[in-house]
């Protein structure tokens, strides 16, 4: 079995989503001995913003731009790692109401019609099969269902929507929110999320 571990926080050792994603990976390793883990730190080594030059090269127009060629290769590697993974663990902080741009750049490389989803007469159909995903969600405010800011939740909803588009419906969200509401609130949110990780079933 293989697990793909993505992180996207820019906060390094202080990152809560990184703490949670590492915890989820450790839990999956305990549940699945021999699990192979592939790590992509999207903040440390992001793909470029999608550009016309990238799209043209992706569609087969020859490019002599070494930056674009390297970016195409990175996108191919993202795709191979995604197809090879049985389990996805996505560290996803909320930045400005949604996911960090390096995570969006990863999505821009793997959400490709004809590869990971296709258009049909009845709408788009995901082409990934049998995969399970975990989202390690961290955010300063509170956006859970029922909260006053719930309508601004474009991070978890967006990610689960993209995963569903690609055919990944088995998604578990581990969430620590309200992290900016004081030390006590932060400690409680992180402790709860770690307890949720410890209780994840096989
Ligand atoms: C650039 C930036 C933008 C942020 N935007 C939001 C936001 O829109 N809403 C929110 O609740 N928290 C926001 N935060 C707070 C983060 O969600 C919070 O610090 C969380 O811990 C980030 O996850 P991380 O620790 O894994 O980086 C923002 C933080 C940064 C650095």
Short mmCIF file of C-alpha atoms and ligand atoms in Angstrom, two decimals:
data_model
loop_
_atom_site.label_atom_id
_atom_site.label_comp_id
_atom_site.label_asym_id
_atom_site.label_seq_id
_atom_site.Cartn_x
_atom_site.Cartn_y
_atom_site.Cartn_z
CA UNK A 1 0.00 0.00 0.00
CA UNK A 2 1.13 3.55 -0.67
CA UNK A 3 0.31 6.86 1.01
CA UNK A 4 0.83 10.31 -0.52
CA UNK A 5 1.51 12.96 2.14
CA UNK A 6 1.03 16.57 0.96
CA UNK A 7 1.80 19.61 3.09
CA UNK A 8 1.18 23.21 2.09
CA UNK A 9 1.62 25.39 5.20
CA UNK A 10 4.28 28.11 5.08
CA UNK A 11 4.60 28.15 8.87
CA UNK A 12 7.19 25.36 9.13
CA UNK A 13 7.61 23.88 12.60
CA UNK A 14 4.85 26.17 13.97
CA UNK A 15 2.29 24.78 11.53
CA UNK A 16 -0.76 23.07 12.99
CA UNK A 17 -1.80 21.41 9.72
CA UNK A 18 1.69 19.89 9.45
CA UNK A 19 1.42 18.58 13.02
CA UNK A 20 -1.96 17.02 12.22
CA UNK A 21 -0.96 15.60 8.82
CA UNK A 22 2.14 14.00 10.40
CA UNK A 23 -0.11 12.50 13.08
CA UNK A 24 -2.49 11.08 10.48
CA UNK A 25 0.41 9.55 8.54
CA UNK A 26 1.81 7.98 11.72
CA UNK A 27 -1.64 6.59 12.54
CA UNK A 28 -1.99 5.10 9.05
CA UNK A 29 1.48 3.54 9.35
CA UNK A 30 0.44 1.95 12.62
CA UNK A 31 -2.79 0.68 11.06
CA UNK A 32 -1.11 -0.56 7.86
CA UNK A 33 2.33 -2.04 8.58
CA UNK A 34 4.60 -1.80 5.55
CA UNK A 35 2.78 1.25 4.21
CA UNK A 36 5.01 3.17 1.78
CA UNK A 37 4.93 6.94 2.28
CA UNK A 38 5.68 9.49 -0.45
CA UNK A 39 6.05 13.07 0.80
CA UNK A 40 5.49 16.26 -1.19
CA UNK A 41 6.15 19.52 0.60
CA UNK A 42 4.28 21.85 -1.73
CA UNK A 43 5.29 24.97 0.23
CA UNK A 44 9.00 24.15 0.02
CA UNK A 45 8.90 23.18 -3.65
CA UNK A 46 5.73 24.50 -5.33
CA UNK A 47 4.66 24.14 -8.93
CA UNK A 48 4.38 27.39 -10.84
CA UNK A 49 1.10 29.25 -11.19
CA UNK A 50 -0.65 27.82 -14.21
CA UNK A 51 0.26 29.78 -17.35
CA UNK A 52 -0.48 29.80 -21.06
CA UNK A 53 3.07 28.55 -21.67
CA UNK A 54 2.50 25.59 -19.35
CA UNK A 55 -0.85 24.69 -20.91
CA UNK A 56 0.58 24.90 -24.45
CA UNK A 57 3.55 22.68 -23.51
CA UNK A 58 1.19 20.27 -21.71
CA UNK A 59 -0.82 20.02 -24.93
CA UNK A 60 2.30 19.09 -26.88
CA UNK A 61 3.58 22.41 -28.26
CA UNK A 62 7.39 22.08 -28.10
CA UNK A 63 8.94 24.41 -25.51
CA UNK A 64 12.61 25.36 -25.17
CA UNK A 65 11.95 27.04 -21.82
CA UNK A 66 13.74 24.96 -19.16
CA UNK A 67 11.47 26.36 -16.42
CA UNK A 68 8.35 25.17 -18.23
CA UNK A 69 9.90 21.78 -19.01
CA UNK A 70 10.81 21.29 -15.33
CA UNK A 71 7.29 22.34 -14.32
CA UNK A 72 5.75 19.84 -16.74
CA UNK A 73 7.91 17.08 -15.28
CA UNK A 74 6.83 18.10 -11.78
CA UNK A 75 3.18 17.92 -12.84
CA UNK A 76 3.75 14.47 -14.34
CA UNK A 77 5.31 13.33 -11.06
CA UNK A 78 2.32 14.74 -9.11
CA UNK A 79 -0.01 12.74 -11.35
CA UNK A 80 2.00 9.50 -11.04
CA UNK A 81 2.14 9.85 -7.25
CA UNK A 82 -1.60 10.45 -7.08
CA UNK A 83 -2.46 7.40 -9.18
CA UNK A 84 -0.04 5.23 -7.17
CA UNK A 85 -1.49 6.27 -3.80
CA UNK A 86 -4.12 4.26 -1.95
CA UNK A 87 -4.31 6.90 0.78
CA UNK A 88 -3.98 10.69 0.46
CA UNK A 89 -3.14 12.87 3.46
CA UNK A 90 -3.48 16.56 2.66
CA UNK A 91 -2.23 19.21 5.07
CA UNK A 92 -4.51 22.15 4.31
CA UNK A 93 -4.41 25.37 6.30
CA UNK A 94 -6.93 28.09 5.54
CA UNK A 95 -5.26 31.14 4.03
CA UNK A 96 -7.59 33.95 3.03
CA UNK A 97 -10.63 31.69 3.24
CA UNK A 98 -9.28 28.94 1.03
CA UNK A 99 -6.33 26.59 0.51
CA UNK A 100 -2.74 27.90 0.08
CA UNK A 101 -1.74 28.63 -3.51
CA UNK A 102 0.86 25.80 -3.74
CA UNK A 103 -1.93 23.33 -2.96
CA UNK A 104 -4.09 24.99 -5.63
CA UNK A 105 -1.14 24.65 -8.05
CA UNK A 106 -0.99 20.90 -7.22
CA UNK A 107 -4.73 20.65 -7.95
CA UNK A 108 -4.18 22.49 -11.24
CA UNK A 109 -1.70 19.76 -12.25
CA UNK A 110 -3.79 16.73 -11.27
CA UNK A 111 -7.36 17.81 -12.12
CA UNK A 112 -7.04 17.00 -15.80
CA UNK A 113 -10.00 16.04 -18.00
CA UNK A 114 -9.42 12.68 -19.63
CA UNK A 115 -6.97 11.61 -16.91
CA UNK A 116 -8.45 12.02 -13.45
CA UNK A 117 -12.01 12.86 -14.51
CA UNK A 118 -14.04 12.96 -17.69
CA UNK A 119 -17.08 14.81 -18.94
CA UNK A 120 -20.13 12.67 -19.67
CA UNK A 121 -23.69 13.43 -20.81
CA UNK A 122 -24.77 13.32 -17.17
CA UNK A 123 -21.94 15.51 -15.89
CA UNK A 124 -18.32 15.02 -14.83
CA UNK A 125 -17.20 11.59 -13.66
CA UNK A 126 -14.16 10.92 -11.45
CA UNK A 127 -11.63 8.42 -12.75
CA UNK A 128 -9.73 7.72 -9.52
CA UNK A 129 -10.88 4.57 -7.82
CA UNK A 130 -10.55 2.97 -4.40
CA UNK A 131 -8.71 5.85 -2.77
CA UNK A 132 -9.21 7.23 0.70
CA UNK A 133 -8.32 10.82 1.67
CA UNK A 134 -7.65 12.61 4.93
CA UNK A 135 -7.63 16.39 5.17
CA UNK A 136 -5.64 17.95 8.03
CA UNK A 137 -7.47 21.27 8.33
CA UNK A 138 -6.21 24.21 10.42
CA UNK A 139 -7.66 27.70 10.63
CA UNK A 140 -7.62 30.74 12.85
CA UNK A 141 -11.35 31.35 12.92
CA UNK A 142 -14.43 29.14 13.21
CA UNK A 143 -16.28 28.15 10.03
CA UNK A 144 -17.99 24.88 11.01
CA UNK A 145 -21.62 24.36 10.01
CA UNK A 146 -23.88 26.62 12.05
CA UNK A 147 -21.23 29.23 12.85
CA UNK A 148 -21.74 32.84 11.66
CA UNK A 149 -18.82 32.54 9.21
CA UNK A 150 -19.88 29.16 7.78
CA UNK A 151 -20.74 30.71 4.38
CA UNK A 152 -17.08 31.75 4.03
CA UNK A 153 -15.81 28.16 4.33
CA UNK A 154 -14.04 27.69 0.96
CA UNK A 155 -11.22 25.48 2.20
CA UNK A 156 -12.58 22.07 3.29
CA UNK A 157 -15.64 22.36 1.01
CA UNK A 158 -13.44 23.24 -1.93
CA UNK A 159 -11.01 20.37 -1.28
CA UNK A 160 -13.71 17.76 -0.73
CA UNK A 161 -15.43 19.05 -3.89
CA UNK A 162 -12.25 18.67 -5.96
CA UNK A 163 -11.62 15.19 -4.52
CA UNK A 164 -15.21 14.19 -5.36
CA UNK A 165 -14.75 15.48 -8.91
CA UNK A 166 -11.73 13.17 -9.25
CA UNK A 167 -13.61 10.19 -7.81
CA UNK A 168 -12.41 10.27 -4.20
CA UNK A 169 -15.55 10.24 -2.06
CA UNK A 170 -14.10 8.59 1.05
CA UNK A 171 -12.79 11.73 2.75
CA UNK A 172 -12.17 12.25 6.47
CA UNK A 173 -11.56 15.77 7.76
CA UNK A 174 -9.46 16.21 10.89
CA UNK A 175 -10.00 19.82 11.95
CA UNK A 176 -8.39 22.26 14.37
CA UNK A 177 -10.16 25.61 14.13
CA UNK A 178 -10.41 28.74 16.25
CA UNK A 179 -6.60 28.70 16.52
CA UNK A 180 -6.47 32.52 16.68
CA UNK A 181 -8.92 32.72 19.57
CA UNK A 182 -6.33 32.50 22.35
CA UNK A 183 -3.84 29.96 23.70
CA UNK A 184 -6.48 27.97 25.57
CA UNK A 185 -8.77 27.68 22.53
CA UNK A 186 -5.81 26.67 20.37
CA UNK A 187 -4.63 23.99 22.81
CA UNK A 188 -8.15 22.58 23.09
CA UNK A 189 -8.64 22.50 19.31
CA UNK A 190 -5.29 20.80 18.66
CA UNK A 191 -5.80 18.28 21.51
CA UNK A 192 -9.23 17.37 20.13
CA UNK A 193 -7.85 16.94 16.62
CA UNK A 194 -5.02 14.71 17.93
CA UNK A 195 -7.58 12.63 19.84
CA UNK A 196 -9.63 12.33 16.64
CA UNK A 197 -6.50 11.07 14.84
CA UNK A 198 -5.77 8.51 17.59
CA UNK A 199 -9.33 7.21 17.18
CA UNK A 200 -9.17 6.78 13.40
CA UNK A 201 -10.29 3.25 12.49
CA UNK A 202 -8.48 0.98 10.05
C1 LIG B 1 -1.50 34.23 5.03
C2 LIG B 1 -2.48 33.74 6.04
C3 LIG B 1 -3.83 33.89 5.80
C4 LIG B 1 -4.76 33.44 6.72
N1 LIG B 1 -6.09 33.55 6.45
C5 LIG B 1 -6.99 33.07 7.33
C6 LIG B 1 -8.38 33.12 7.06
O1 LIG B 1 -8.82 33.61 6.02
N2 LIG B 1 -9.23 32.63 7.98
C7 LIG B 1 -8.79 32.06 9.14
O2 LIG B 1 -9.61 31.61 9.92
N3 LIG B 1 -7.48 31.97 9.43
C8 LIG B 1 -6.58 32.46 8.55
N4 LIG B 1 -5.24 32.38 8.82
C9 LIG B 1 -4.82 31.69 10.05
C10 LIG B 1 -4.42 30.26 9.73
O3 LIG B 1 -5.50 29.54 9.19
C11 LIG B 1 -3.92 29.58 11.00
O4 LIG B 1 -2.72 30.25 11.39
C12 LIG B 1 -3.62 28.11 10.81
O5 LIG B 1 -2.91 27.65 11.93
C13 LIG B 1 -2.82 27.88 9.55
O6 LIG B 1 -2.44 26.54 9.45
P1 LIG B 1 -0.89 26.19 9.60
O7 LIG B 1 -0.58 26.47 11.05
O8 LIG B 1 -0.79 24.77 9.25
O9 LIG B 1 -0.16 27.08 8.65
C14 LIG B 1 -4.32 32.84 7.92
C15 LIG B 1 -2.93 32.70 8.15
C16 LIG B 1 -2.03 33.15 7.23
C17 LIG B 1 -0.55 32.95 7.50
#
